[in-house]
Amino acid sequence: MNKQQLGLAPAMPSDGLLFGADYNPEQWPRESWPADIALMQEAGINLVTVGVFSWAQLEPSEGQWNFAWLDEVLALLHAGGIRVSLATPTASPPPWLGRKYPQTLPTDAQGHTLWYGSRNQFNPSSPKYRAAAAAVTEKLAERYANHPAVAIWHVGNELGQISYDDETACAFRRWLMDRHTSLDRVNEAWGTTFWSQQYSTWEEILPPRNAPYIGNPAQELDFKRFTSEQLVSLYRAERDIIRRHDSEHPVTTNMMGFFQGLDYFKLATETDFVANDWYTDPGDKQSWQLGALTHDLCRGLAGGNPWLLLESATSAVNWRPHNVAKEPGALRVDALSAVARGADGVCFFQFRQSAFGAERFHSAVVPLAGPETRVFREAAALGAEMAQLGELAGTASQALIAILFDWSSWWAAESAARPSDKLKVMDQLMAYYRPLLRHGLAVEVVHPDTDLARFDLVLLPNLFILAQEQANALKRYVAAGGHILVGPFSAVADTEAKLATGRFPRILSDVLGVSGEEWLPLAGPVPVVFTSPDAKLNLLDIHATLWSEDLELHGADTRTLAYFGCGRLAGKPAVTANPWGTGEAWYAGADLPGPALESLVMSAVRAAGIEVPVPQGLPDDVEAVQRGDKLFLLNHGPTTRSVVLPDTTSTTSTVTLAPHGATVLSHKRNRVHS
Ligand code: GLA
C-alpha cells in the first residue's frame, strides 16, 4: 500500500475527471479575463494551472511583492467554478536575480554561464537561488493556502536543469561523502586507478566537466544521480513549505515521461500524485506507441493509482524542427489514450495561444484565431466527453505484466565508449512493449526494487544495471512461479557501473541457465533460426542486425528456442528458456526483428498463463485498453479500422473506427478479436 491508499497524503480531486490547461493571464489585458473564463466554461474546463512563469510579476524587484493581479485572477476563476493548480514560479527566476546574484545562474559543462532571457536559468545547487525560490513559495503558500479556488499545488515546471559550477562541485562532494562515506570509497567506486584519476583530497573532485577525452563512467553516473537528487530536493523544499501552510491539497510537479535528467521513481515518492507532460508527435506515425508506454510508466510510477496528464497539445507544438499539426480527431484520441491508461484528467499547454514570446507558434485550446475554430470545438467536445466519463475517476488500473526500468541503469547503459551506440535502452524498451500493445495487454513500467508478486510476467529489456538484491528477488519470484524475459546486454554491471568478472550475466546466469563470454555487435545481418513449431516464425526470414552474444547453455533443462544460423556463432544459442522452481526464465542474446520478438514475447505471455485480450493482434494504429468497465478502442491512424468484439452473449460485433476516431464501450470482458 502506498501513502494515498493509506490515506496519509492528500489525493487528487476525484469527483470527476479533470480537464484543463495552463492559463497565463499575465500575457493578456485584464479586461479579457472574464471572457477567458466564459470560454473555459464553454470548453468544460474545470482546472487551470496558474502562475507557472510569473515570478517577475509577483516579485518585480527583490523583496517587492505584487499579488493583486493573482488575487483577482483566482477570485474570477473561483467565481467561474474553475479550480486552480497553483504553481510556484521557480522555473523562471526574474532577471534581477541573475544580475544581482550570478551564482544563481547555471553553468554548462564547458564552463559557460547560461543567462536569463529564456527560462530554467537557475542553478539547483545555489543556496541563493534556493533561498529566493523558498521566499516566493512561502509568500504564495501563506497567501493562498486557504483560497477556495486552489485544488492542487504545482511545484516549478519540468524540473531538469543541470549545472557544473563551483557551488555545484561543493554540493556534489557533500553528496559523495554521504553516499560513499570516505574518499577512499569514492576512489574505489569510481575505479580511479584507471588513467591515473586517483583523488587525494575532496577539493579535487569536480562535476564531469568537459575533458580532453572519454570521461569516467562511474563519476558521470554519480553526477547524474546527484543532479537528479538535487532536483528532487528542490521539489521537496518547496513542497515542505507549502505543506506547512496547507495540509489539505495535494502537491505535485509535472514530469516528462522518459526524460533522462531525473529519476522519476525517486520524485514520484515525494509527490502526492503523479503528473506528467506528454506531447504526441503528429509527424511520427508511431509516436502514439511511445505515448502509450509513457502512460504505462505513469501507471507504474503511480503504483496503480490515478495520475494526471498535466500537459499535452491540442495540435502542433513549436519546439520540434518541423511541427505537424494534429489531424482532426487526434486531440480526442490522444487524450483518451491517457485516460484509458489511468489518467484521471487531461490538461493542455495552454489555454490561450501566446501572441508573443518563444511559444507563440504553439497550439492551444483557444488559438489566435479565436474560439470559432476546429481546435476549440474539438477541445470543447472532449471536455463534454470527459464529464461523461467522470465515473472513471479514482479507478485503479493495475497490470499483470511489468517492465523493469531504472534511470541509473539507463544512464550507465548509454555512457560513452560502449560496445555499440546502436543498442539503445528506449529502442529495446519499445521493441519489447510493442507486442503487448498490439495484443491489448496492460503493462506497468516499474523499478527493479518493486515487489513483483502481483505480476505474472516481468520483462527486462536491456536492464544494464542489476543489483545483487534485485537479482535475488527476481530468482525468488521465478522460483515461486513467476516468468521473466530478459533482453540482451542486461544485468551486466553493478550499481557503480562496474562490470562483473566471470561469464555474463553473472548474477542471473543460474536462473537463466545460460551465460556468455563475448558481446558481439554485428557488422551485418545474421540469421536467427527458431526451433519452435510456431508456423509463423518458420515462414519468416529472421535476422539479428546489430547485436549478438556468444552464449552457452549450462542448465540441465535449458532449451534453445533459437540459434544463430551462420557466422562465427553458427549453431550457438540466441534465445533460451530455463525452468527454475515453478517458473521460467527466458533470455534473448540478440536483437530480434518485430515479428520474431512479438512471437517470443507472446510465447512468454502464454507460458505465464496470461489471458490475451486480442489474440490475433490489433490492426495497425489501433489501441485497445480496458479501464474499469470501459473498453477504449482508439484509432491513431488515417485509415478506417475494424475491431471484432465478442459480447457477453458470445456473439460477436464489429466496431468500426473512423480515421483518428475512438469508441468507448461499456464492456466488462477484456477479450477482443480483430
Ligand atoms: C512544456 C512546458 C510548458 C511549455 C510546453 C510546450 O511542457 O512545461 O511550459 O513550454 O512544454 O510544449
XYZ file of C-alpha atoms and ligand atoms in Angstrom:
686
model
C 0.000 0.000 0.000
C 1.238 3.463 -0.760
C 0.571 6.668 1.109
C -2.555 7.586 -0.918
C -4.122 4.206 -0.284
C -3.272 4.546 3.383
C -4.913 7.966 3.393
C -1.665 9.609 4.501
C -1.389 12.085 1.654
C -3.885 14.485 0.134
C -5.227 12.995 -3.078
C -6.074 14.462 -6.455
C -9.703 15.688 -6.663
C -11.757 12.618 -7.593
C -15.282 13.919 -8.068
C -14.911 13.503 -11.831
C -12.175 13.676 -14.416
C -10.078 16.819 -14.554
C -9.949 18.748 -17.785
C -7.860 21.817 -18.160
C -4.960 23.893 -19.364
C -2.135 26.202 -18.347
C -3.549 29.689 -18.080
C -1.154 32.626 -18.324
C -3.393 35.661 -17.773
C -0.359 37.905 -17.286
C 0.079 37.778 -21.066
C -3.377 39.278 -21.676
C -5.167 42.503 -20.749
C -7.148 42.303 -17.540
C -10.359 43.112 -19.428
C -10.131 39.849 -21.331
C -10.036 37.620 -18.239
C -13.818 37.301 -17.715
C -14.218 36.312 -21.382
C -11.440 33.726 -20.946
C -13.317 32.216 -18.046
C -16.527 32.076 -20.039
C -14.644 30.194 -22.753
C -13.209 27.807 -20.173
C -16.739 27.058 -19.048
C -17.827 26.542 -22.641
C -14.960 24.086 -23.140
C -15.811 22.110 -19.991
C -12.539 23.126 -18.370
C -12.529 22.563 -14.615
C -8.831 23.057 -13.779
C -6.220 25.600 -14.827
C -2.558 25.849 -13.897
C -1.830 29.460 -12.980
C 1.323 31.352 -12.167
C 3.848 28.886 -13.518
C 6.044 31.562 -15.125
C 5.007 34.628 -13.159
C 7.851 35.216 -10.703
C 8.730 38.597 -12.231
C 5.083 39.693 -11.925
C 4.900 38.533 -8.308
C 8.271 39.909 -7.223
C 9.247 42.630 -9.710
C 12.309 43.501 -7.670
C 13.923 41.844 -4.698
C 11.511 41.683 -1.780
C 8.822 43.806 -3.528
C 5.661 41.770 -3.818
C 2.650 42.200 -6.036
C -0.181 39.764 -5.569
C -3.094 41.992 -6.533
C -3.360 40.614 -10.059
C -3.209 36.998 -8.874
C -5.812 37.690 -6.175
C -8.078 38.937 -8.906
C -7.420 36.040 -11.271
C -8.074 33.466 -8.557
C -11.263 35.230 -7.464
C -12.552 35.299 -11.037
C -11.678 31.646 -11.588
C -13.334 30.630 -8.364
C -16.457 32.580 -9.185
C -16.452 30.827 -12.553
C -16.252 27.379 -10.956
C -12.759 26.680 -12.305
C -10.338 25.004 -9.924
C -6.720 26.084 -9.821
C -3.492 24.196 -9.900
C -1.413 26.961 -8.341
C 2.188 26.868 -9.475
C 5.277 28.117 -7.730
C 7.044 30.231 -10.386
C 10.511 28.937 -9.618
C 11.339 27.561 -13.078
C 11.991 31.051 -14.386
C 13.605 33.493 -11.970
C 13.373 37.184 -12.878
C 16.355 38.909 -14.478
C 17.110 40.836 -11.265
C 18.022 37.591 -9.515
C 20.557 36.547 -12.158
C 22.021 40.028 -12.438
C 22.409 40.601 -8.727
C 23.369 37.028 -7.861
C 25.091 35.480 -10.887
C 25.780 32.335 -8.853
C 22.065 31.518 -9.207
C 22.583 31.020 -12.943
C 23.554 27.586 -14.287
C 26.926 26.825 -15.857
C 27.299 24.255 -18.612
C 29.959 21.533 -18.830
C 32.191 23.901 -20.860
C 32.079 26.462 -18.067
C 29.751 28.914 -19.836
C 27.062 30.741 -17.888
C 23.528 30.168 -19.151
C 21.924 33.588 -18.934
C 18.435 34.863 -18.304
C 16.316 35.740 -21.323
C 14.691 32.333 -21.588
C 13.642 30.056 -18.696
C 15.254 27.424 -16.433
C 18.027 29.924 -15.632
C 18.664 28.527 -12.207
C 21.397 26.565 -10.569
C 19.816 23.795 -8.476
C 22.752 23.840 -6.024
C 22.899 27.593 -5.493
C 21.946 28.455 -1.883
C 20.918 31.917 -3.070
C 18.589 30.504 -5.720
C 17.142 28.112 -3.175
C 16.549 30.923 -0.706
C 14.848 33.081 -3.335
C 12.700 30.146 -4.500
C 11.780 29.382 -0.899
C 10.800 33.026 -0.315
C 8.404 33.227 -3.235
C 6.957 29.810 -2.363
C 6.442 30.888 1.232
C 4.626 34.045 0.143
C 2.355 32.136 -2.204
C 1.600 29.348 0.224
C 0.928 31.765 3.066
C -1.404 33.849 0.956
C -3.331 31.195 -0.913
C -3.328 28.136 1.387
C -6.969 28.617 2.237
C -8.085 30.057 -1.041
C -11.190 28.224 -2.195
C -10.006 28.123 -5.824
C -6.834 26.207 -5.048
C -7.201 22.460 -5.644
C -3.609 21.437 -6.407
C -0.141 22.858 -5.792
C 2.206 22.636 -8.751
C 5.897 22.982 -7.888
C 8.108 24.623 -10.522
C 7.962 23.253 -14.029
C 9.510 20.180 -15.623
C 12.481 20.085 -13.229
C 15.598 19.191 -15.174
C 18.287 21.890 -15.045
C 21.926 20.819 -14.656
C 24.870 22.931 -13.578
C 28.626 22.273 -13.419
C 29.707 25.360 -11.445
C 31.774 25.584 -8.253
C 28.804 25.653 -5.860
C 27.577 22.515 -7.564
C 31.022 20.964 -7.131
C 30.800 21.610 -3.350
C 27.321 20.122 -3.158
C 28.448 17.149 -5.247
C 31.306 16.470 -2.792
C 28.891 16.561 0.152
C 26.583 14.186 -1.674
C 29.501 11.841 -2.389
C 30.524 11.878 1.286
C 27.008 10.814 2.166
C 26.836 8.121 -0.456
C 30.316 6.641 -0.167
C 31.319 7.770 3.365
C 35.026 8.289 2.551
C 37.318 9.488 -0.212
C 38.862 6.025 -0.422
C 35.478 4.593 -1.155
C 34.853 7.182 -3.874
C 38.177 6.218 -5.438
C 37.176 2.596 -5.158
C 33.664 3.098 -6.571
C 34.948 5.209 -9.453
C 37.835 2.878 -10.280
C 40.287 5.785 -10.231
C 43.343 3.575 -10.620
C 42.354 3.757 -14.277
C 44.154 6.560 -16.180
C 45.701 7.992 -13.004
C 42.478 9.542 -11.783
C 43.008 8.899 -8.080
C 41.774 11.759 -5.818
C 43.857 12.712 -2.812
C 41.590 15.438 -1.365
C 37.848 16.123 -1.663
C 38.573 19.517 -3.253
C 39.984 17.807 -6.335
C 36.641 16.231 -7.101
C 34.637 18.034 -9.776
C 31.472 17.554 -11.730
C 32.288 15.796 -15.018
C 33.213 19.000 -16.877
C 34.480 18.946 -20.431
C 37.680 16.912 -20.527
C 40.074 16.081 -23.368
C 38.902 12.509 -23.795
C 36.344 9.958 -22.567
C 35.171 10.590 -19.013
C 34.955 8.237 -16.070
C 31.624 6.359 -16.386
C 31.195 5.911 -12.620
C 31.824 9.610 -11.975
C 29.296 10.501 -14.670
C 26.772 8.081 -13.213
C 27.175 9.510 -9.725
C 26.852 13.049 -11.079
C 23.602 12.133 -12.808
C 22.313 10.608 -9.587
C 23.414 13.686 -7.669
C 21.796 16.110 -10.133
C 18.583 14.116 -10.065
C 18.568 14.172 -6.264
C 19.293 17.906 -6.188
C 16.228 18.460 -8.341
C 14.134 16.200 -6.131
C 15.368 18.153 -3.123
C 14.318 21.438 -4.774
C 10.879 19.933 -5.186
C 10.882 18.684 -1.604
C 11.920 22.063 -0.199
C 9.038 23.854 -1.913
C 6.598 21.078 -1.083
C 7.501 21.244 2.601
C 6.914 24.986 2.670
C 3.518 24.542 1.046
C 2.699 21.668 3.391
C 3.331 23.868 6.448
C 0.573 26.176 5.263
C -1.766 23.701 3.584
C -2.096 20.069 4.559
C -5.310 19.577 2.640
C -4.430 19.957 -1.015
C -2.090 17.683 -2.932
C 1.298 18.861 -4.128
C 2.879 17.614 -7.328
C 5.062 18.643 -10.246
C 4.972 17.868 -13.939
C 7.263 15.074 -15.098
C 8.337 14.472 -18.682
C 7.932 10.731 -19.136
C 11.179 9.084 -20.190
C 13.213 12.212 -19.527
C 16.831 11.353 -18.852
C 17.623 14.117 -16.391
C 15.659 12.980 -13.361
C 14.921 9.652 -11.723
C 11.148 9.825 -11.584
C 10.879 6.780 -9.351
C 12.546 8.921 -6.685
C 10.496 12.026 -7.475
C 7.213 10.082 -7.558
C 7.577 9.016 -3.943
C 7.712 12.696 -2.941
C 4.617 13.782 -4.860
C 1.053 13.386 -3.649
C 0.126 12.138 -7.094
C 1.973 11.613 -10.347
C 1.550 14.262 -13.033
C 3.124 14.046 -16.462
C 3.522 16.028 -19.672
C 3.249 14.142 -22.956
C 3.350 15.582 -26.456
C 2.481 13.183 -29.279
C 4.423 13.942 -32.449
C 1.816 14.060 -35.221
C 4.658 13.857 -37.756
C 5.656 10.426 -36.479
C 3.116 7.654 -37.055
C 4.498 5.596 -34.192
C 4.633 8.387 -31.653
C 1.346 7.267 -30.037
C 3.073 3.992 -29.118
C 5.706 5.847 -27.115
C 2.776 7.782 -25.648
C 1.153 4.523 -24.517
C 4.438 3.343 -22.995
C 4.852 6.709 -21.256
C 1.337 6.455 -19.822
C 2.198 2.945 -18.626
C 5.287 4.407 -16.969
C 2.944 6.818 -15.165
C 0.769 3.862 -14.178
C 3.886 2.249 -12.698
C 5.142 5.469 -11.071
C 1.720 5.936 -9.518
C 1.648 2.358 -8.244
C -1.671 1.757 -9.994
C -3.225 4.939 -8.562
C -4.692 7.525 -10.898
C -2.302 10.073 -12.329
C -2.760 13.288 -14.275
C -1.769 14.244 -17.802
C -0.857 17.790 -16.829
C 0.290 18.992 -20.228
C -0.336 17.941 -23.814
C -1.014 19.813 -27.050
C -4.322 20.412 -28.766
C -2.475 20.408 -32.094
C 1.096 21.313 -33.135
C 3.945 22.161 -30.782
C 6.615 24.657 -31.819
C 9.760 23.048 -30.426
C 10.351 20.259 -32.925
C 12.218 21.197 -36.087
C 9.088 20.585 -38.217
C 5.787 20.865 -36.363
C 2.997 18.861 -37.922
C -0.495 19.683 -36.638
C -2.769 17.002 -35.212
C -5.304 15.575 -37.641
C -8.938 16.311 -36.827
C -9.961 13.858 -34.098
C -6.430 13.172 -32.863
C -6.774 15.551 -29.922
C -9.544 13.302 -28.562
C -7.812 10.015 -29.347
C -4.589 11.151 -27.657
C -6.442 12.316 -24.561
C -8.466 9.097 -24.263
C -5.293 7.025 -24.520
C -4.082 8.653 -21.300
C -7.451 8.250 -19.566
C -7.594 4.580 -20.599
C -4.168 4.053 -19.048
C -5.082 5.515 -15.699
C -5.114 9.315 -16.061
C -7.812 10.992 -14.005
C -7.550 14.086 -16.106
C -6.135 15.658 -19.219
C -4.777 19.191 -19.478
C -3.270 21.166 -22.297
C -0.460 23.589 -22.692
C -2.014 26.105 -22.890
C -5.436 27.745 -22.680
C -4.753 30.722 -24.928
C -2.116 30.704 -27.644
C 0.543 33.321 -26.857
C 0.837 36.223 -29.256
C 4.435 36.891 -28.243
C 7.364 35.089 -26.703
C 9.127 31.872 -27.584
C 5.941 29.798 -27.748
C 3.798 31.959 -29.990
C 3.555 29.241 -32.635
C 2.450 26.575 -30.132
C -1.155 25.379 -30.339
C -3.614 25.987 -27.504
C -7.243 25.422 -26.550
C -8.062 28.894 -27.873
C -5.940 29.529 -30.966
C -5.003 33.061 -32.009
C -7.878 32.787 -34.489
C -10.269 32.534 -31.540
C -12.899 30.055 -30.415
C -14.651 29.769 -33.785
C -12.088 27.215 -34.805
C -11.823 23.463 -35.260
C -9.357 23.133 -32.407
C -11.558 24.928 -29.895
C -14.617 22.945 -30.992
C -12.724 19.658 -30.652
C -11.396 20.643 -27.233
C -14.890 21.614 -26.061
C -16.360 18.332 -27.354
C -13.667 16.460 -25.442
C -14.499 18.490 -22.332
C -18.109 17.301 -22.554
C -16.982 13.689 -23.040
C -14.607 13.884 -20.074
C -17.542 14.971 -17.927
C -19.483 11.902 -19.088
C -16.571 9.634 -18.258
C -16.397 11.078 -14.741
C -17.232 7.811 -13.016
C -13.798 6.509 -14.028
C -12.151 8.921 -11.604
C -10.344 7.090 -8.871
C -10.401 3.717 -10.642
C -7.135 1.889 -10.160
C -5.519 0.498 -13.278
C -3.039 -2.218 -12.462
C -1.492 -4.630 -14.936
C -0.284 -8.245 -14.839
C 2.826 -7.539 -16.848
C 5.730 -5.440 -15.597
C 8.627 -3.946 -17.490
C 11.570 -3.207 -15.233
C 13.148 0.166 -15.799
C 15.719 2.113 -13.834
C 17.125 5.574 -14.508
C 20.578 4.678 -13.151
C 20.675 1.698 -15.450
C 19.648 3.846 -18.423
C 22.367 6.407 -17.628
C 25.027 3.754 -17.255
C 23.922 1.728 -20.294
C 24.353 4.741 -22.539
C 27.662 6.037 -21.249
C 30.352 6.774 -23.832
C 32.647 4.135 -25.314
C 30.424 1.071 -25.071
C 30.202 -1.923 -27.420
C 27.580 -0.282 -29.632
C 25.867 3.094 -29.666
C 23.156 1.436 -31.709
C 21.792 -0.649 -28.856
C 19.613 1.921 -27.121
C 17.600 1.388 -23.968
C 14.481 3.154 -25.229
C 14.554 1.279 -28.546
C 14.737 -2.018 -26.677
C 12.011 -0.988 -24.281
C 9.716 -0.084 -27.180
C 10.586 -3.263 -29.058
C 9.542 -5.442 -26.102
C 6.492 -3.289 -25.366
C 5.056 -3.173 -28.889
C 3.835 -6.820 -28.959
C 1.996 -6.244 -25.686
C 0.417 -3.092 -27.051
C -0.661 -4.899 -30.216
C -2.419 -7.570 -28.164
C -4.198 -5.141 -25.855
C -2.171 -6.192 -22.817
C -1.818 -3.747 -19.954
C 1.682 -3.047 -18.655
C 3.225 -1.228 -15.728
C 6.730 0.141 -16.042
C 8.220 -0.332 -12.577
C 11.514 -0.034 -10.723
C 13.518 -3.247 -10.162
C 13.034 -2.869 -6.380
C 9.256 -3.277 -6.784
C 7.631 -6.287 -5.157
C 6.917 -8.379 -8.242
C 4.491 -10.841 -6.652
C 1.413 -9.273 -8.252
C 2.791 -9.670 -11.776
C 2.618 -12.833 -13.870
C 5.334 -11.788 -16.282
C 8.298 -9.458 -15.898
C 10.346 -8.133 -18.826
C 13.872 -6.756 -18.530
C 14.756 -5.235 -21.880
C 18.384 -4.058 -21.754
C 18.402 -3.560 -17.969
C 22.143 -2.920 -17.844
C 22.492 -2.453 -14.072
C 21.026 -5.029 -11.760
C 21.928 -5.055 -8.076
C 22.587 -8.365 -6.352
C 19.497 -7.996 -4.112
C 17.364 -7.257 -7.164
C 18.702 -10.373 -8.891
C 17.938 -12.391 -5.757
C 14.385 -11.067 -5.687
C 13.938 -11.976 -9.353
C 15.152 -15.512 -8.685
C 12.749 -15.896 -5.777
C 9.989 -14.552 -7.999
C 10.705 -17.122 -10.716
C 11.159 -19.951 -8.215
C 7.698 -19.150 -6.881
C 6.124 -19.474 -10.339
C 6.876 -16.123 -11.981
C 8.099 -15.680 -15.542
C 10.844 -13.361 -16.689
C 12.056 -12.460 -20.158
C 15.491 -10.850 -20.187
C 16.729 -8.910 -23.211
C 20.321 -8.522 -24.438
C 23.034 -6.675 -22.509
C 21.149 -6.918 -19.209
C 22.486 -7.454 -15.662
C 25.919 -6.526 -16.975
C 27.005 -4.027 -14.325
C 26.608 -3.359 -10.613
C 25.257 -0.150 -9.121
C 28.618 1.612 -9.614
C 28.605 0.622 -13.309
C 31.381 -1.903 -12.649
C 31.254 -4.928 -14.888
C 31.066 -8.295 -13.202
C 34.040 -10.557 -13.779
C 33.158 -14.024 -14.971
C 30.675 -15.065 -17.593
C 27.736 -12.703 -18.133
C 25.081 -12.056 -16.952
C 26.761 -13.435 -13.897
C 24.128 -12.726 -11.272
C 21.328 -14.134 -13.430
C 23.133 -16.937 -15.233
C 21.850 -19.660 -12.872
C 18.191 -18.728 -13.229
C 18.610 -18.240 -16.988
C 20.555 -21.473 -17.458
C 22.810 -19.722 -19.931
C 25.847 -17.485 -19.838
C 28.141 -15.763 -22.264
C 31.749 -14.821 -22.845
C 31.619 -12.108 -25.512
C 29.227 -9.339 -26.575
C 29.387 -9.162 -30.334
C 27.859 -6.150 -32.063
C 27.214 -7.184 -35.653
C 28.746 -5.860 -38.840
C 25.715 -7.019 -40.817
C 22.587 -9.186 -40.523
C 22.995 -12.719 -39.117
C 20.202 -15.304 -39.462
C 18.465 -16.470 -36.299
C 16.708 -19.817 -36.588
C 13.815 -20.555 -34.243
C 13.392 -24.176 -33.181
C 9.787 -23.624 -32.140
C 6.987 -25.226 -34.091
C 5.389 -21.780 -34.462
C 4.387 -21.823 -38.133
C 4.511 -18.046 -38.362
C 8.110 -17.984 -37.242
C 9.164 -20.705 -39.659
C 7.941 -18.615 -42.554
C 9.964 -15.605 -41.540
C 13.446 -14.714 -42.576
C 14.741 -13.644 -39.187
C 17.985 -11.762 -38.734
C 19.723 -10.115 -35.844
C 21.108 -6.897 -37.256
C 23.026 -5.139 -34.529
C 23.707 -7.377 -31.583
C 24.710 -10.964 -30.775
C 26.247 -12.725 -27.795
C 28.465 -15.789 -27.599
C 26.359 -17.929 -25.245
C 26.454 -21.425 -23.855
C 23.748 -23.384 -22.081
C 24.552 -24.846 -18.720
C 21.220 -25.608 -17.104
C 20.204 -29.269 -17.153
C 16.824 -28.385 -18.704
C 17.654 -25.198 -20.556
C 16.129 -25.128 -24.023
C 17.432 -23.329 -27.072
C 14.465 -21.515 -28.611
C 16.573 -20.030 -31.384
C 20.164 -20.278 -32.551
C 22.404 -18.263 -34.836
C 22.191 -19.619 -38.400
C 25.705 -18.858 -39.674
C 28.878 -16.917 -38.996
C 31.158 -17.382 -36.012
C 28.200 -18.181 -33.723
C 26.565 -20.692 -36.109
C 24.585 -23.234 -34.083
C 25.060 -21.380 -30.805
C 22.032 -20.297 -28.760
C 20.468 -16.915 -29.421
C 17.253 -17.306 -27.405
C 16.788 -19.665 -24.457
C 14.274 -20.738 -21.823
C 15.019 -22.270 -18.467
C 12.679 -23.771 -15.866
C 13.511 -22.557 -12.342
C 11.414 -23.643 -9.405
C 7.862 -23.452 -10.655
C 8.545 -20.565 -13.027
C 10.559 -19.972 -16.150
C 13.295 -17.582 -17.246
C 13.817 -16.601 -20.889
C 16.831 -14.888 -22.379
C 17.402 -13.233 -25.739
C 21.070 -12.691 -26.595
C 20.328 -10.888 -29.849
C 18.203 -8.036 -31.166
C 15.243 -9.538 -32.976
C 13.078 -8.045 -35.719
C 9.500 -7.071 -34.776
C 7.596 -10.247 -35.798
C 10.121 -12.602 -34.181
C 10.220 -10.578 -30.993
C 6.433 -10.470 -30.999
C 6.288 -14.238 -31.213
C 8.834 -14.576 -28.402
C 7.114 -12.071 -26.111
C 3.716 -13.644 -26.756
C 5.092 -17.110 -26.048
C 6.292 -15.812 -22.700
C 2.855 -14.245 -22.103
C 1.149 -17.571 -22.825
C 3.664 -19.512 -20.736
C 2.839 -17.144 -17.877
C -0.830 -18.072 -18.262
C -1.981 -14.532 -19.029
C -5.239 -14.199 -20.928
C -4.627 -12.268 -24.123
C -7.360 -9.710 -24.829
C -6.638 -9.574 -28.574
C -5.233 -12.972 -29.559
C -4.878 -12.107 -33.254
C -3.337 -8.721 -32.643
C -4.927 -5.339 -33.247
C -4.946 -3.681 -36.659
C -2.166 -1.151 -37.250
C -2.629 2.164 -35.431
C -5.277 0.758 -33.097
C -5.056 0.732 -29.333
C -7.443 -1.259 -27.110
C -7.376 -0.638 -23.381
C -9.700 -1.702 -20.603
C -10.137 0.590 -17.598
C -12.811 -0.270 -15.076
C -15.809 -1.395 -17.072
C -14.887 0.704 -20.071
C -13.151 -0.546 -23.158
C -11.331 2.160 -25.097
C -10.834 1.437 -28.790
C -8.663 4.120 -30.329
C -7.572 4.584 -33.909
C -4.424 6.695 -34.140
C -4.129 6.360 -37.905
C -5.590 7.890 -41.067
C -7.385 4.686 -42.226
C -10.761 3.287 -41.128
C -10.195 0.159 -38.990
C -12.450 -2.636 -37.741
C -12.170 -4.492 -34.470
C -14.243 -7.604 -33.780
C -15.513 -7.795 -30.265
C -17.293 -10.715 -28.618
C -20.148 -9.518 -26.463
C -21.229 -11.131 -23.227
C -23.685 -13.428 -25.016
C -20.747 -14.751 -27.069
C -21.997 -13.389 -30.363
C -19.563 -11.008 -31.944
C -19.926 -7.484 -33.154
C -17.640 -5.429 -35.274
C -16.642 -1.978 -34.183
C -15.596 0.346 -36.954
C -13.213 3.085 -36.038
C -13.058 6.169 -38.239
C -9.641 7.643 -39.049
C -8.413 9.269 -35.830
C -11.609 8.052 -34.232
C -12.359 6.407 -30.908
C -15.130 4.443 -29.258
C -15.568 3.966 -25.543
C -17.744 0.969 -24.740
C -19.163 -0.340 -21.510
C -17.570 -3.710 -21.581
C -16.748 -5.917 -18.646
C -14.866 -8.571 -20.547
C -11.492 -7.707 -21.855
C -11.223 -10.111 -24.736
C -11.223 -8.534 -28.174
C -10.646 -10.088 -31.586
C -9.548 -8.320 -34.689
C 6.461 22.007 -21.603
C 6.407 23.127 -20.606
C 5.425 24.195 -20.977
C 5.525 24.520 -22.436
C 5.297 23.261 -23.230
C 5.314 23.468 -24.720
O 5.570 21.004 -21.341
O 6.126 22.666 -19.309
O 5.708 25.341 -20.213
O 6.786 25.030 -22.721
O 6.330 22.358 -22.929
O 5.057 22.281 -25.395
